[in-house]
Amino acid sequence: MASNKIQFRSIHELKDPALNGKLALKEFQEEIPVEDFLGDAEKNESSTSRRDFLKLLGFSTAAVTLAACEAPVIKTIPYVVKPHEIIPGVPNYYASTYFDGYDFASVLVKTREGRPIKIDPNPAAGDLGKTNARAQASVLSLYDNDKVKQPKLDGKDETFDKVDDFVIKGLEEAKASGKRIVLLSHSFASPTFKKLFAEFKAKYPTAELVTYDAIPYAASLDAAQEVFGQRALPVYDLKGSELVVAFQADFLGEYNAASLETSYAAARKPGASMLRHIQVESNMSLTGANADSRHRLKPSAVNKTLVEVYNAIVGGGSSDKLASEIAKELLAKGSKAVVFADGSKGAQVLAHLINQKLGSVAFIGKANFLKEFDKARFQEFLGWLNSGQVGVLITNNVDPIYSHHKGQDFKKSLTKVPYVIAVADKKNEMYKAAKAVIPVANWLESWGDIEPQTGVYTLMQPTIQKIYKSRQIEESLLVWKNGKNNAANNYYDYLKANSASLLGGTSFNKALYNGIVASANATTLSYAGGNAAQAVTELGNFKASDLELVLYTKTSIGDGTQANNPWLQELPDPLTRMSWDNYLTISPKDAERLGIENDLNARMQLDGSIVNLTVNGVTIENVPVFIQPGQADGSVGLALGYGKKNSGATADTGVNAYPLFDGSNLAVSNVKIEKTGESHEFAGIQLQNTLMGRYDIAKEVPLTEYLNVAFDDEHHGWNKPLEYHTISGALPAGKIDLWDAFDDTDGPHFNLSVDLNSCTGCGACIIACQAENNVPVVGKEEIRMSRDMYWLRIDRYYSAKEKIETKEGVERGLNVPNLYDILIEPNESPDVIFQPVMCQHCNHAPCETVCPVAATSHSKQGQNHMAYNRCIGTRYCANNCPYKVRRFNWFTYNLNDRFDFNQNNDLGRMVLNPDVVVRTRGVMEKCSLCIQKTQATILNAKKENRKVTDGEFKESVACASACSTGSLTFGDMNDKESEVRKLYSSNRRYHLLEEIGTKPNVFYHTKVRNRVEK
């Protein structure tokens, strides 16, 4: 066997072996009140819904003929003068740059009839074009109905003209009195913005540009300043590395302002030189979950281990066993090893010095300019503010009142400023504190440029006219610099003129078309210093306590910039599988010690204890607690970016943890928790899809076994082909079938490859699928009722090493429940596997045989179809699907006040893809392998009288297009040169639940762990 591990979804499943059976019984029980299904008399002219009528009528031929109800007629207004670039029904793509102050990506924006509806990676940008879940979801933030819609003055609606008069008056007064004019902005690596501000300062000499970020990367920048002599973050590339060791560094997330997912996945291809990953951390992070070897330690112990590793590397040796083992591996790999650290300046300084000692090739000398915060500069600004030296304060879409740990003090200081102008997108705390408010333009409505790193220059262009009366900060600066109604106030012209010196001879239009060009900025980083003794002292000064807190950011919400985006709030956390919440994560052992509980109720819904969290005298009340396997004993974790008030109904979710964050150190000690006696209702999706209780679904194998043992070895094969034992002897699974095969060689036949080795669980594919296919948001209550509507999910499996051999179990008289109880202990530090699961598009699909109205059927191209207008909602197909990938519309989620999300208002519905129907209640839906895109690709090739290239098909499904690691690969199996056909021949390939005989068109690749199994 490849592995002797038990895989389980949660510790509740492990404690109760019968849980899968209970979940399966609960899945299809009818518990919906009849009144919830009654039709709306005003809208439907009937007091009874179609589903209720069909239920009463029975499944007769007459009932089936009524299934295809007519949709209401909606009148449309044709173009009077059609824009030349718009052809109705044909999408347009524009290269642009996604930047919101926190995230960056070079992207392609898909528009339909002038509406941006989808974000895709820009292939011309390489690693800088990869999109995470937040970049994918940012298109919905454009259509946020809670945005500030027009300028305000003293709390009342006003024109830009009047607001500009107010601001210019303040600027002139400050200039005359010598008071400071401060523009407080998030990090903004725009050379044109910097030039414009310099000109603004020339007119107003007391003007100052001060940077403030909610997640400021202060420790990272301070460490870079000390080690490299420049305040810029280093860029890393893992493609040539064979060992990475990370101390609290979530480098597959937001570490160093750039994810290393792409180069990490490239280096993790199974083979003799496969990258080995060791993680030392407190919280179970996304990066730690992907590690080959993960060591869980509380923050103070992580600091000590890092110091010991540094001492061993520089020749001092170490008595710490773990540190000695890590140092030994690092020295053995030499320049092919790299160390990352996070949490404090001292930790990062030591990591840089270790990499210098090793001569790590992962450090490529390029600089990342996306983060610019300077704590000393910001403290200087606070001094100006408190002493009344600031005459005008302009905030560029930042809210220190919410995100600074002394936000209330900041709010009080604002009363000393005569003119406070907030350039804001929400009615947040800064909006309320300001005398004038200018709605900020969304990035999809703006012109701009960004210089993200050495040698790279990107352009941003609007893909839609401004939806409301908004203005980007650059337009405001031009007006305030040049005066109102000046011909030079057009920022497009200003950007185009300034970019000429940055494009290196490339025309502006060509640069705009590509979205990215090479820049003349040749800034490089090299090791120039670093005080190791000071760093060691800093780490030693971290006081160990009974409980220590690690603050972190989730892959969905990040720093909270898009907290009002329902796609991101509903996106389940990769590890906890919970949505619509942040919570205190705690280890099972600490939970037991402190009386913290997580329990499943009778409906298999998770409830958890609520506590008051106090850190160094600051208390956050009513924090729910989630028991997280893999959390280090003596540590707890809490996500930042939640609990935003006055930023939209969706954003007011969870608790605000920023009061606990000093802006530099993510780990803090002196933590106390006090139970309130109350219970919190979690909304999770991990336990609702049972996959029939089978465990051998996420396969893994150690690298040594993968390299040295034949996959189909009779006795030790780690991926032995499935055989059926028949009266004629053992026969391959593919040779036995109850069904006649059909010819699928005419035209394309689609398959989707899923590589478990490169899937990090980031969730970008889920949001991409949601955007492409109009998947509705259902809200916390419905998620809790196990009614999510996702077409694609990423199952997270824990696995644990068996500590008791079968012989030992027999000798001790242990039955299966006894064994499970004993195995709970080692599962406090489990391995993790992420497995994307969508409709498997079975060639012999169980759903098709039970549908009474033929609403689901199969095509020669390998896609399993759903005819929504035929579906009468029996749910037989969902009951018969072993993969549990079908979703039933219990309600109509659009234009329904019960689901007050984007599909319930005119602005939010602008994001809908017109190529995909919006489903209604009583209808089953599931993954279509983006049939609208595959057919469009085929039709386009037909019009041009050519064959479809493999690359075109690879980009024809939203999930594969969004995947930054290449885990998902889509293509035509009938194309002998296609990548998916080559992947099909891999000895790691297997099908999910192959023993059932469904013959899926989705196949998986076994995960390989680079470690020696003990």
XYZ file of C-alpha atoms in Angstrom, residues 722-733 735-736:
14
model
C -8.045 -1.698 -10.061
C -9.020 -5.266 -10.876
C -12.313 -7.092 -10.515
C -12.269 -10.718 -9.480
C -14.623 -12.596 -11.777
C -15.406 -16.174 -12.566
C -12.814 -15.845 -15.337
C -10.177 -14.571 -12.932
C -8.895 -11.071 -12.250
C -9.673 -8.569 -15.018
C -8.810 -4.860 -15.301
C -11.631 -2.573 -14.270
C -12.532 -4.367 -19.336
C -15.678 -5.032 -17.341
